[in-house]
PDB file of C-alpha atoms (C1' of nucleotides) in Angstrom:
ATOM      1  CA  UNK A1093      89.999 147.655  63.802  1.00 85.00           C
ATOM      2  CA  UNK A1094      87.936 146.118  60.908  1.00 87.00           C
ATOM      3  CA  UNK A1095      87.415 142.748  59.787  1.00 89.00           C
ATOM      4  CA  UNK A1096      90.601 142.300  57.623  1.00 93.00           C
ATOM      5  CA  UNK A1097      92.872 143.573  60.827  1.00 94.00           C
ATOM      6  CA  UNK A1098      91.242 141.242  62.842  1.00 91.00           C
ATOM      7  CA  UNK A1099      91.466 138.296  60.202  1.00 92.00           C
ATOM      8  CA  UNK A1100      95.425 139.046  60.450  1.00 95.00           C
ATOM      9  CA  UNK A1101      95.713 139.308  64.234  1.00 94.00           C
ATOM     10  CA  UNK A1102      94.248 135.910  63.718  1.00 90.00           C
ATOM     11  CA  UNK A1103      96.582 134.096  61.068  1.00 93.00           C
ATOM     12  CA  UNK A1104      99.767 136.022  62.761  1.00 95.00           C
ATOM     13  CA  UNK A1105      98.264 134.455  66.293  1.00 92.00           C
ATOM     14  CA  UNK A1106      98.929 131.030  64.930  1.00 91.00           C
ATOM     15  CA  UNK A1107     102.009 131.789  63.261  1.00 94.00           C
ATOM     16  CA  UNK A1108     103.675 134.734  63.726  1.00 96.00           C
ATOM     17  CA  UNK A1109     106.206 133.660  61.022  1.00 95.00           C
ATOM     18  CA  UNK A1110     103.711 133.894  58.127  1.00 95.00           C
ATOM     19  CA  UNK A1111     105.319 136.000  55.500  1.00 94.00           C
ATOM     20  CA  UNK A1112     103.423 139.499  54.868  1.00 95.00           C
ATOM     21  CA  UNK A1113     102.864 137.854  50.891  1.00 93.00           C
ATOM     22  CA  UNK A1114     101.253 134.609  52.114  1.00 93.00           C
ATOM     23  CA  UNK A1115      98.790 136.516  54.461  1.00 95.00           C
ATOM     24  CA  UNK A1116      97.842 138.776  51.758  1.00 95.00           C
ATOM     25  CA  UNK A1117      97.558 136.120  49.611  1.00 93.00           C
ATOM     26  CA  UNK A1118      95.185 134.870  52.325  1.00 93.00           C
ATOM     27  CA  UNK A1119      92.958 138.045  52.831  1.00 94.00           C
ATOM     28  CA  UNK A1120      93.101 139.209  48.973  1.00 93.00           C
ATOM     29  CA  UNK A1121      95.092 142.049  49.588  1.00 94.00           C
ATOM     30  CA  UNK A1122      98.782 143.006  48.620  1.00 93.00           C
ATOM     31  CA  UNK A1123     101.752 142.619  50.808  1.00 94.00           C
ATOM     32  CA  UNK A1124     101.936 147.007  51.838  1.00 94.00           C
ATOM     33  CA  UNK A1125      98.561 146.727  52.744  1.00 96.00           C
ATOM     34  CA  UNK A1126      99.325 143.863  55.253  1.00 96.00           C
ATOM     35  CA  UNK A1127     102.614 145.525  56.115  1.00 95.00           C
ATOM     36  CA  UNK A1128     100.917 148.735  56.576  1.00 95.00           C
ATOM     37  CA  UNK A1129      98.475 147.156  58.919  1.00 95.00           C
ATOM     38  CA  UNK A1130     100.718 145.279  61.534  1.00 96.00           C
ATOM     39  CA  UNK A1131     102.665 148.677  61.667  1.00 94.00           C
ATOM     40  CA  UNK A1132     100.028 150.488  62.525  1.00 94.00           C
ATOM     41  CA  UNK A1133      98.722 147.425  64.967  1.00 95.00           C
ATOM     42  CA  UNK A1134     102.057 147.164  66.553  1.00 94.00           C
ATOM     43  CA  UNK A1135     102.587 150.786  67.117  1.00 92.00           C
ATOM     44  CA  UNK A1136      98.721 151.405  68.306  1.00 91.00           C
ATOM     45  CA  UNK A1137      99.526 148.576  71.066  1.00 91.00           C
ATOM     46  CA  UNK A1138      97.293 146.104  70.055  1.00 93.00           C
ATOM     47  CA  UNK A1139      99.573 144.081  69.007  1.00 94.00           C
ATOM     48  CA  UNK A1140     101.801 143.982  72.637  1.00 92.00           C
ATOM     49  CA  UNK A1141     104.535 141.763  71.143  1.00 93.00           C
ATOM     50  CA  UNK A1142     105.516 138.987  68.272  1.00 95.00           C
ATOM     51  CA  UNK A1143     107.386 136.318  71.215  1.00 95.00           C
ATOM     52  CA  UNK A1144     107.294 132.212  71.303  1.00 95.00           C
ATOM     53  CA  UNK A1145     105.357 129.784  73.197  1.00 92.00           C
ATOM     54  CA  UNK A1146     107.446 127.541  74.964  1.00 91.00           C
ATOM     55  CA  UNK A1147     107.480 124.051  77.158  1.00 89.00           C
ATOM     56  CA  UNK A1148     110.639 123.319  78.317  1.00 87.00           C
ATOM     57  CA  UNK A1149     109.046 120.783  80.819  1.00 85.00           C
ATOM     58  CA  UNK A1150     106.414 118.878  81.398  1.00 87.00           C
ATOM     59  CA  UNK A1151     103.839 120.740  83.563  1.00 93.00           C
ATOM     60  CA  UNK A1152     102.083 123.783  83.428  1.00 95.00           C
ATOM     61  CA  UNK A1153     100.676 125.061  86.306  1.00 96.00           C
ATOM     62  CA  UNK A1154      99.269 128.654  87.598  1.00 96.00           C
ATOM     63  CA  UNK A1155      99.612 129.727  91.164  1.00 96.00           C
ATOM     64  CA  UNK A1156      97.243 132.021  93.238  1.00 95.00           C
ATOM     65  CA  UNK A1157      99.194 134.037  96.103  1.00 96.00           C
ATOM     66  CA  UNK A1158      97.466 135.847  98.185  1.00 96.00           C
ATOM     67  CA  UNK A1159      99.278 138.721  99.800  1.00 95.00           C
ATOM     68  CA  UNK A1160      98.986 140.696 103.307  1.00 95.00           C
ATOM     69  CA  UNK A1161      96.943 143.561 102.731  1.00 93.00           C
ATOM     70  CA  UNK A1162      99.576 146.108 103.288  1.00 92.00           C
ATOM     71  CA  UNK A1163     101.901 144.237 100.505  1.00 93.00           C
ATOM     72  CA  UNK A1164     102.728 146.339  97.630  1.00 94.00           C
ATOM     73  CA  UNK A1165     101.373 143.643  94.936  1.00 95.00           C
ATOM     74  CA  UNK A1166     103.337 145.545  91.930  1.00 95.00           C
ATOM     75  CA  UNK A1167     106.824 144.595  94.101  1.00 95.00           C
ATOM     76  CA  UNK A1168     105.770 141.248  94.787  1.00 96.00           C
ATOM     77  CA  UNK A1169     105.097 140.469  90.989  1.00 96.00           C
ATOM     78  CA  UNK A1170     108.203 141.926  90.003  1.00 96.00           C
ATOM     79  CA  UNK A1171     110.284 139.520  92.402  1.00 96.00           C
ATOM     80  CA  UNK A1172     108.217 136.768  91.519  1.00 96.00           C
ATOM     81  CA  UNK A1173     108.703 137.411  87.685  1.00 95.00           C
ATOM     82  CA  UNK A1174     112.871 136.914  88.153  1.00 93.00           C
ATOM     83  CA  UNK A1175     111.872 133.508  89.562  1.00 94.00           C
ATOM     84  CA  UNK A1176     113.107 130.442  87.359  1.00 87.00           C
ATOM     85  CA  UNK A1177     110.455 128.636  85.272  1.00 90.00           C
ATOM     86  CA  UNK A1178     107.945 131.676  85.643  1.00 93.00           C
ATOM     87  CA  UNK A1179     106.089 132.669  82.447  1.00 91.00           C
ATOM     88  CA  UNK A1180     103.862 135.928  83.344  1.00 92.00           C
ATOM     89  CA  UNK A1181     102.484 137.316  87.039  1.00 96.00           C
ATOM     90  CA  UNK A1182      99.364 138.660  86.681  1.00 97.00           C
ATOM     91  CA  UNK A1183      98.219 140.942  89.750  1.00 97.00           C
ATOM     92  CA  UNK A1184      94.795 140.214  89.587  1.00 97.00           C
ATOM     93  CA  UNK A1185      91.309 141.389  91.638  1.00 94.00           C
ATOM     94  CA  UNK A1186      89.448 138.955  93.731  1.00 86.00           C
ATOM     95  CA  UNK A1187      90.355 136.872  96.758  1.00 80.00           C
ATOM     96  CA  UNK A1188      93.557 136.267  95.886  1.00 82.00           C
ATOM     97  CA  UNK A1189      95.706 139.259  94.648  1.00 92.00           C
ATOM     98  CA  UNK A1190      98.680 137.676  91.642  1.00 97.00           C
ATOM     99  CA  UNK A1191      98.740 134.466  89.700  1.00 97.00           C
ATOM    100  CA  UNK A1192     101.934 133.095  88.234  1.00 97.00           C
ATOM    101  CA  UNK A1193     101.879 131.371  85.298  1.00 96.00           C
ATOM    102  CA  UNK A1194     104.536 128.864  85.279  1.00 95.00           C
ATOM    103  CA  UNK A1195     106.244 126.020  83.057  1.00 93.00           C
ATOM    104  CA  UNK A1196     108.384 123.823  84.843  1.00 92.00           C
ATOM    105  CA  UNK A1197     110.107 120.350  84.313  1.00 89.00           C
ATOM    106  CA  UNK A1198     108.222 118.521  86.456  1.00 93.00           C
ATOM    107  CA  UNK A1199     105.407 118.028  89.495  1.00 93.00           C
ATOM    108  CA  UNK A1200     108.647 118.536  91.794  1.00 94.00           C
ATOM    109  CA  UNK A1201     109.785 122.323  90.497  1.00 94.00           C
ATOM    110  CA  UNK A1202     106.359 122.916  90.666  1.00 96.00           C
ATOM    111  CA  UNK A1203     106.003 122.709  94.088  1.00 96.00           C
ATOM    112  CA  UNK A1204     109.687 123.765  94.838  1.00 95.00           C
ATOM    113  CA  UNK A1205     108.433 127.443  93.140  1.00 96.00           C
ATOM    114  CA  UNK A1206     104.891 126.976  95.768  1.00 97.00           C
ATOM    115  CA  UNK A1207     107.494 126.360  98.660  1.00 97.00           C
ATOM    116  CA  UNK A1208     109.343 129.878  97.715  1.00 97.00           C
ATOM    117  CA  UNK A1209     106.291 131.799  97.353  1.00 97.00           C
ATOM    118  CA  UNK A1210     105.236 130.559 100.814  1.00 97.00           C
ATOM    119  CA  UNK A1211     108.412 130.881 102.496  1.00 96.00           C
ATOM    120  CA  UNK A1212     107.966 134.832 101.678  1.00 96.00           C
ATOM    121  CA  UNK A1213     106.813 136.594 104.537  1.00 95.00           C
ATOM    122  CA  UNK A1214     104.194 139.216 102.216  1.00 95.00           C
ATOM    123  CA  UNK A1215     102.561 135.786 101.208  1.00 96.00           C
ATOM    124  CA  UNK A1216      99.450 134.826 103.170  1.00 96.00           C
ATOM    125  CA  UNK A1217      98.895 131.655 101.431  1.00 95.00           C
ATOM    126  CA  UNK A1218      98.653 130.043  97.438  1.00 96.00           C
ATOM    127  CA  UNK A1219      96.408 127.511  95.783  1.00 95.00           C
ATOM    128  CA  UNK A1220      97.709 125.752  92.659  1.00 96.00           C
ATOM    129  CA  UNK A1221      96.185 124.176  89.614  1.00 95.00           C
ATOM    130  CA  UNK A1222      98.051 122.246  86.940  1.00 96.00           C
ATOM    131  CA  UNK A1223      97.124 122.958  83.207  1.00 96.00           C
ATOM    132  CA  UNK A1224      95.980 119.792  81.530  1.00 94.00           C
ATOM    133  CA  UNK A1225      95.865 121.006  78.480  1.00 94.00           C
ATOM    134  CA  UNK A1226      95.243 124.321  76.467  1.00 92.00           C
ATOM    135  CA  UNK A1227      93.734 125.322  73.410  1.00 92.00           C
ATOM    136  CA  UNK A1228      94.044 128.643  71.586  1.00 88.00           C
ATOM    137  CA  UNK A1229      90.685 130.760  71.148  1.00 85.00           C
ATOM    138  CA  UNK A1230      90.220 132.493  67.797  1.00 77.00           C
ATOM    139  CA  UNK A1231      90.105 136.142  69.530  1.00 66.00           C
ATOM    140  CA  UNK A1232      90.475 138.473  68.580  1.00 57.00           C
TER     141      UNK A1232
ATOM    142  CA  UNK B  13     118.807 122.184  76.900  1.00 84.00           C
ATOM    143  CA  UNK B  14     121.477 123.910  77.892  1.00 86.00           C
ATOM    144  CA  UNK B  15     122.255 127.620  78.787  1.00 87.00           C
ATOM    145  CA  UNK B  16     122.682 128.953  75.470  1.00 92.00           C
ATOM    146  CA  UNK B  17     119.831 127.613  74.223  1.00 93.00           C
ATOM    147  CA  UNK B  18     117.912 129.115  77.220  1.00 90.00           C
ATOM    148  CA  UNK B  19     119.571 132.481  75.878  1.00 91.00           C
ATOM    149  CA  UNK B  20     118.179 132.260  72.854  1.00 93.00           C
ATOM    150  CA  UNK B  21     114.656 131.579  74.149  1.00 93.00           C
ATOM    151  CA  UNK B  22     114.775 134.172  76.651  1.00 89.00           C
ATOM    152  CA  UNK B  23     115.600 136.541  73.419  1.00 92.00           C
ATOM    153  CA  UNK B  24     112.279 135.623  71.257  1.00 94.00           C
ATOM    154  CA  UNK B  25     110.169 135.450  74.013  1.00 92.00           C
ATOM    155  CA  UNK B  26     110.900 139.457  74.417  1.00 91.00           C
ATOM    156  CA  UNK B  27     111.140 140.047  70.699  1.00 94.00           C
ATOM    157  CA  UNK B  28     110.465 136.615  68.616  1.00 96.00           C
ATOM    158  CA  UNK B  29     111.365 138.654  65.610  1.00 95.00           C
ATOM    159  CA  UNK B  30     115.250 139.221  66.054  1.00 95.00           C
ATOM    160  CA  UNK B  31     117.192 138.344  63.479  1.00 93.00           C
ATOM    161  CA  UNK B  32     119.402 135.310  64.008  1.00 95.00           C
ATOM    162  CA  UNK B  33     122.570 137.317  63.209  1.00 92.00           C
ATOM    163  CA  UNK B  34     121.341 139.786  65.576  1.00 93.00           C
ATOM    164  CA  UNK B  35     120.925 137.032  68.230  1.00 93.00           C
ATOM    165  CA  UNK B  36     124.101 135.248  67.117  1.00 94.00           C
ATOM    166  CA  UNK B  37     125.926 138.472  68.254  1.00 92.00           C
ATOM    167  CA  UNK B  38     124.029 139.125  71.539  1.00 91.00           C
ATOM    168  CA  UNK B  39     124.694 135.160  72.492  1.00 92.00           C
ATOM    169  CA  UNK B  40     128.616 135.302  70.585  1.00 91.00           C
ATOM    170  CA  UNK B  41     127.696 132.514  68.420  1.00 91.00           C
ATOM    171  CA  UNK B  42     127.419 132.186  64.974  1.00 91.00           C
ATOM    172  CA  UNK B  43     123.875 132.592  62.740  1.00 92.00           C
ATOM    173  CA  UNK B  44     123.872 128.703  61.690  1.00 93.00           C
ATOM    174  CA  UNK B  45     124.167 127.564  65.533  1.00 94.00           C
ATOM    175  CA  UNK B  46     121.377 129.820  66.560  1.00 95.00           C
ATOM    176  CA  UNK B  47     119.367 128.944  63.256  1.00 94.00           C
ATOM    177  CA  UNK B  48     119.956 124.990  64.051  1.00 93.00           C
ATOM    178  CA  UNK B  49     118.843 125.792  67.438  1.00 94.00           C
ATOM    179  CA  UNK B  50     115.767 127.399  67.081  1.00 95.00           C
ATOM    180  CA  UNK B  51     115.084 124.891  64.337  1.00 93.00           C
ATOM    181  CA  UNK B  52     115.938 121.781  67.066  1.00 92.00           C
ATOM    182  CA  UNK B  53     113.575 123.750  69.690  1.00 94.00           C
ATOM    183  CA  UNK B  54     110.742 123.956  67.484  1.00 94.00           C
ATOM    184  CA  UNK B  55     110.918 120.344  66.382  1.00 91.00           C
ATOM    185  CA  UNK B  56     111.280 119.575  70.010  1.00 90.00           C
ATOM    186  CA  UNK B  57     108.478 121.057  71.126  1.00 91.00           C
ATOM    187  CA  UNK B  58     110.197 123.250  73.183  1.00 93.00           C
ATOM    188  CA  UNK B  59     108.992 126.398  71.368  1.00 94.00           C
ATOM    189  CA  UNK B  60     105.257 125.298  70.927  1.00 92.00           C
ATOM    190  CA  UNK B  61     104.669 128.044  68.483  1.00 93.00           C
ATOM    191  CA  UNK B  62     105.513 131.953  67.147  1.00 96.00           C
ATOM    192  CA  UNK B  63     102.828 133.797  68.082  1.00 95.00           C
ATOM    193  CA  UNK B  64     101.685 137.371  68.998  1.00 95.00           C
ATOM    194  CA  UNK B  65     100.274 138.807  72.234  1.00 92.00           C
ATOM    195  CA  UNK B  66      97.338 141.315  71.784  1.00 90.00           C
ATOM    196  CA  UNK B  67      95.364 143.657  73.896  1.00 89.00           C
ATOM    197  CA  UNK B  68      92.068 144.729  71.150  1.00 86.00           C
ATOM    198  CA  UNK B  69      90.212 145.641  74.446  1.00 84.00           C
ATOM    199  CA  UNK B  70      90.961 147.409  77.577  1.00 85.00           C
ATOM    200  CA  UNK B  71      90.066 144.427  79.547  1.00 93.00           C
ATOM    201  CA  UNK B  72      92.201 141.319  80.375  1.00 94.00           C
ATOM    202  CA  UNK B  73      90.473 138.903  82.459  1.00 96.00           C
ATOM    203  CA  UNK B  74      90.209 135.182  83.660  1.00 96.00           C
ATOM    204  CA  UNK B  75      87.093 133.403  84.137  1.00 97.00           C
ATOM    205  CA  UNK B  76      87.225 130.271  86.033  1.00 95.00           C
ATOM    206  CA  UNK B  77      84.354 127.890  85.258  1.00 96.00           C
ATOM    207  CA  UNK B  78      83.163 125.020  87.526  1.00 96.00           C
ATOM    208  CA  UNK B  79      81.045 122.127  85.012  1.00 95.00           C
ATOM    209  CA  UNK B  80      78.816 119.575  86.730  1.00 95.00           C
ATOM    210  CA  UNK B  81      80.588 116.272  87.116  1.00 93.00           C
ATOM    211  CA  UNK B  82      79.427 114.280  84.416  1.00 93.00           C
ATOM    212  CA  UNK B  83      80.443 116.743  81.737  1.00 93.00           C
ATOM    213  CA  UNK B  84      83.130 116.251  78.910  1.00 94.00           C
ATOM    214  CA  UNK B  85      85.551 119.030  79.808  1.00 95.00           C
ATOM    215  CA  UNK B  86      87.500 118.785  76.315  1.00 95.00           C
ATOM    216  CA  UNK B  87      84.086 119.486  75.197  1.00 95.00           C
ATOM    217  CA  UNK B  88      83.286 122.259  76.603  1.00 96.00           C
ATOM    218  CA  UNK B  89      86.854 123.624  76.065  1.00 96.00           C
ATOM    219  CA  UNK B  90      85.940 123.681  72.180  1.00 96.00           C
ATOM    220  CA  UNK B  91      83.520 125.399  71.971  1.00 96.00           C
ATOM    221  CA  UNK B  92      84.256 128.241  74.488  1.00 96.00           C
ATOM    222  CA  UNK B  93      87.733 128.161  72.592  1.00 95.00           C
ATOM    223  CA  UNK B  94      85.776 129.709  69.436  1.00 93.00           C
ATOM    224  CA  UNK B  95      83.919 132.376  71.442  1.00 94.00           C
ATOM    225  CA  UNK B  96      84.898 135.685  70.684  1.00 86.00           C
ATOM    226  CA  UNK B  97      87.428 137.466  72.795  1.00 89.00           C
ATOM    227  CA  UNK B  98      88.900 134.253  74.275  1.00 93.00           C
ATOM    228  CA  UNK B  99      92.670 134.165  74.296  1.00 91.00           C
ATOM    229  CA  UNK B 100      93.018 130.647  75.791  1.00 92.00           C
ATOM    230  CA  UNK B 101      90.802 127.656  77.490  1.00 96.00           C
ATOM    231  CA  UNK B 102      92.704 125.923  79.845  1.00 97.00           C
ATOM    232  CA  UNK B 103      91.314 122.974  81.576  1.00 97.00           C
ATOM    233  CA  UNK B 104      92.807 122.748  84.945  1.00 97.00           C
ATOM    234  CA  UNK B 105      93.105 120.363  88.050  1.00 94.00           C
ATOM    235  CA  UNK B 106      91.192 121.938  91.293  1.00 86.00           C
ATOM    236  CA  UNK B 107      88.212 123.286  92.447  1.00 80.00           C
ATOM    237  CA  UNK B 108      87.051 124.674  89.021  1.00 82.00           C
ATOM    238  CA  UNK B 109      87.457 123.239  86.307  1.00 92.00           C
ATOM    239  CA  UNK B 110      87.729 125.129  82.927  1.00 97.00           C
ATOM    240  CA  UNK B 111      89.975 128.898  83.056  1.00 97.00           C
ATOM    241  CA  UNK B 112      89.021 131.200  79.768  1.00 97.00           C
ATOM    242  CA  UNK B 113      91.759 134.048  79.492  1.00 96.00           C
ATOM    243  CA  UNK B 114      89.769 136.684  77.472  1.00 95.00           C
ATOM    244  CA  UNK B 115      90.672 140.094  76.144  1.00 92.00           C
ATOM    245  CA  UNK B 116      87.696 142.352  76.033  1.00 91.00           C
ATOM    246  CA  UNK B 117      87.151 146.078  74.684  1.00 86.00           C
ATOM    247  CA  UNK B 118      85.676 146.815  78.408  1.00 91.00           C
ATOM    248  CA  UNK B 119      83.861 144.764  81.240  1.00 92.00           C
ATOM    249  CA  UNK B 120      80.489 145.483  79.443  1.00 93.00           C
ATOM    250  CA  UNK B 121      81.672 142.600  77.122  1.00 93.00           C
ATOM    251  CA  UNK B 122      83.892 140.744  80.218  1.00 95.00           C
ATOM    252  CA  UNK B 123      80.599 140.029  81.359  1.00 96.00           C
ATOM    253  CA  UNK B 124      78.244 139.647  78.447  1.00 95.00           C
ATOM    254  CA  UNK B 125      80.933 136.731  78.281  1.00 95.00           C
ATOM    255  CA  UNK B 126      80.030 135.513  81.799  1.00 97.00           C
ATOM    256  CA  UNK B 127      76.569 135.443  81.103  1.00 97.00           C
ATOM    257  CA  UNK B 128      77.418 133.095  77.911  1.00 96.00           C
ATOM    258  CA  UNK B 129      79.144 130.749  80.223  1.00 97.00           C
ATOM    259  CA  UNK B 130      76.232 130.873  83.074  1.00 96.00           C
ATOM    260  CA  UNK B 131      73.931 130.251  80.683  1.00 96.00           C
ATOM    261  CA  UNK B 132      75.677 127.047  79.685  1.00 96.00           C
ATOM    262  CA  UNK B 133      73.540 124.093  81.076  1.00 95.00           C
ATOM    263  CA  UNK B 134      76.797 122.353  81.799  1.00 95.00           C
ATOM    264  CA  UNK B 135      78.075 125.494  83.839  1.00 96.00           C
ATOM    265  CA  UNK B 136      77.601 125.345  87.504  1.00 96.00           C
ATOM    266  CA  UNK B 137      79.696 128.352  88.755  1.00 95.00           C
ATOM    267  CA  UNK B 138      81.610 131.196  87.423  1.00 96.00           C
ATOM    268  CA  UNK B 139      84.692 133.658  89.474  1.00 95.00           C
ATOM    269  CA  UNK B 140      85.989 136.096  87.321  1.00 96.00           C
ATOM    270  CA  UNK B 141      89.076 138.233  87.945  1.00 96.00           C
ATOM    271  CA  UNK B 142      90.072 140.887  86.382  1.00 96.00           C
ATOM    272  CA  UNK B 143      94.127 140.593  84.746  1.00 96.00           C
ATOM    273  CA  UNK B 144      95.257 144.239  86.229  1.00 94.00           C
ATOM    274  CA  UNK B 145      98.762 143.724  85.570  1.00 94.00           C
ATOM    275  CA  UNK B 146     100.431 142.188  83.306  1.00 92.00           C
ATOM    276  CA  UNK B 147     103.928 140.942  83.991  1.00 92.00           C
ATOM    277  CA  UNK B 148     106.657 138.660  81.340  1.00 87.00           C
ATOM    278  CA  UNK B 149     109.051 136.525  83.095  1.00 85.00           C
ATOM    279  CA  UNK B 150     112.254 135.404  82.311  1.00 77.00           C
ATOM    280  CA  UNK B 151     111.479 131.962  82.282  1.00 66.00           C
ATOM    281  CA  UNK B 152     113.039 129.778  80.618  1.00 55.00           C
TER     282      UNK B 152
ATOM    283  C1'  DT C 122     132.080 128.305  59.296  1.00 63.19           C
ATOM    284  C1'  DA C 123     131.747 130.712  55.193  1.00 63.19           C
ATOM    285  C1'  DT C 124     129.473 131.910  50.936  1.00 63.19           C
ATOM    286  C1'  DG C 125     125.981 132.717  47.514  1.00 63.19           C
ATOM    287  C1'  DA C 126     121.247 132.033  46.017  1.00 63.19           C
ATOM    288  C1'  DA C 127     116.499 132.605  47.292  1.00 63.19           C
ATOM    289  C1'  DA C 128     113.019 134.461  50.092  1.00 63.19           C
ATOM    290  C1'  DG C 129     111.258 138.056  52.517  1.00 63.19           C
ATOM    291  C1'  DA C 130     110.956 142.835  54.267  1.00 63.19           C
ATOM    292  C1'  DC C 131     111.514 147.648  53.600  1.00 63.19           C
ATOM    293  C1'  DT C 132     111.797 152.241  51.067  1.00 63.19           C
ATOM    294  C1'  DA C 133     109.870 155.468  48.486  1.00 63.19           C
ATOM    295  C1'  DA C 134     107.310 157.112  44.786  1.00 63.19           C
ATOM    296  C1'  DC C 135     102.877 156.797  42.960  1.00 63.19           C
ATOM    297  C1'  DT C 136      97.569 156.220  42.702  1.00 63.19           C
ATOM    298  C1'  DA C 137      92.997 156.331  44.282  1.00 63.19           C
ATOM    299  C1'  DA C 138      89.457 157.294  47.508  1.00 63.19           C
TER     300       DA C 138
ATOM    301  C1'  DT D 231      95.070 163.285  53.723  1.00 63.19           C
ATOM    302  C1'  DT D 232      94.931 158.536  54.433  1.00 63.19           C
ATOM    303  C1'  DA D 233      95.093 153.772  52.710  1.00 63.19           C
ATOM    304  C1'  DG D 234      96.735 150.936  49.275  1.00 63.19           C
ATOM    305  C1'  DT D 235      99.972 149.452  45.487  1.00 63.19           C
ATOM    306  C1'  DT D 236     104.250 148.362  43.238  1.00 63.19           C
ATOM    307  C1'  DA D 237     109.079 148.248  41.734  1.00 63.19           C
ATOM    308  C1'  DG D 238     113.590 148.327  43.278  1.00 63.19           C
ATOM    309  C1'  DT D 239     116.840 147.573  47.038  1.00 63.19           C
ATOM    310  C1'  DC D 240     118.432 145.721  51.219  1.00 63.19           C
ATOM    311  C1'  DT D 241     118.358 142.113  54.831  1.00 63.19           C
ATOM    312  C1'  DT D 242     117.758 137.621  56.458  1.00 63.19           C
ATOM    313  C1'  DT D 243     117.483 132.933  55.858  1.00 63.19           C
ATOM    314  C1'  DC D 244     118.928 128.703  54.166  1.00 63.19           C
ATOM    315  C1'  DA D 245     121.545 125.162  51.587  1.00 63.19           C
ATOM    316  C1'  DT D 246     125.865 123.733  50.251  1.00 63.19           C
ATOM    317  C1'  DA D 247     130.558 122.997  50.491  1.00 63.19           C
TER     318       DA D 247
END
DNA sequence: TATGAAAGACTAACTAA
DNA sequence: TTAGTTAGTCTTTCATA
């Protein structure tokens, strides 16, 4: 990882569609070189995947669930990840134990998606924030 | 919106680099329809960007950041947006106030990070948890 | 929806460090 | 032996009918 990986990590962040001659073109390199590069990023697992960024509603929100303590968290975020309108589960440490991140039409699928969470009998209890906004960070 | 263009989202979120032939086939359309689709969804807003997810560091984590009441949030959002190893800022409705999603190489720099925050005059309190799992849905 | 031109990605052989 | 380059070929995209 040197300064010319990271400078494509960056440019392929904000557009993954940017054609291996227009980032080299970018960087001063040649096209193999950035070719080369992403290969060897994808395969070493630091780049996890090339997907889309959607909103298909209105509202972003992420939901904390906190479990029972003899829950298995890694089931829980499975089911939860099959759930309409959910973008990732993180199972996280702290107080509460998995976050979904969701994206959902409206304030009212938000809190039909809270309802189902609660309604599970491994769920203790959830706290929910809405995503005003978000901005992308330059990391890497 | 409609299902098949929830089929074809639901394929680039996993991959956003099939080929629209290749999703054409999976979907049993043709490559123009899926091409005009993807084209509509961008336009739309629907898909917000192509992008790539990354892990440079071992770490994943979220750091939720409570500002006193009389800062600019949007403000604040900038500037921790260019910090290095931040993913995303969101600014959030609840408790706290600001949520960095950061990617570190281990929690050496998860909390060098922390300290950056702290150390922010507008910063009043900092939670951190750690991302442990990492789960896609199959939203939308 | 079908087709061909243009753009882009990939292969493989080569060069340099 | 690894990273980078380049020319030729194949694939995908895109515009047009």
């Amino acid at each position: 990882m040197d300064e010319l990986d990271r400078q494509i990590l960056d440019i392929l962040r904000r557009d993954a569609r940017t054609p291996y001659t227009e980032i080299a073109e970018q960087v001063e390199t040649s096209e193999g070189t950035v070719r080369n590069r992403v290969e060897r990023l994808t395969s070493d697992g630091v780049i996890e995947r090339f997907t889309i960024s959607t909103r298909t509603g209105n509202i972003k929100a992420m939901i904390e669930v906190s479990v029972k303590v003899e829950v298995d968290t890694t089931r829980i975020s499975e089911l939860m990840a099959e759930w309409e309108e959910v973008d990732f589960v993180w199972q996280v440490s702290g107080e509460e134990d998995v976050v979904l991140v969701v994206d959902a039409a409206d304030t009212r699928a938000v809190n039909e998606l809270i309802t189902k969470a609660r309604e599970l009998d491994e769920v203790k209890s959830t706290k929910t924030r809405l995503i005003l906004d978000e901005r992308l960070g330059r990391s890497p």
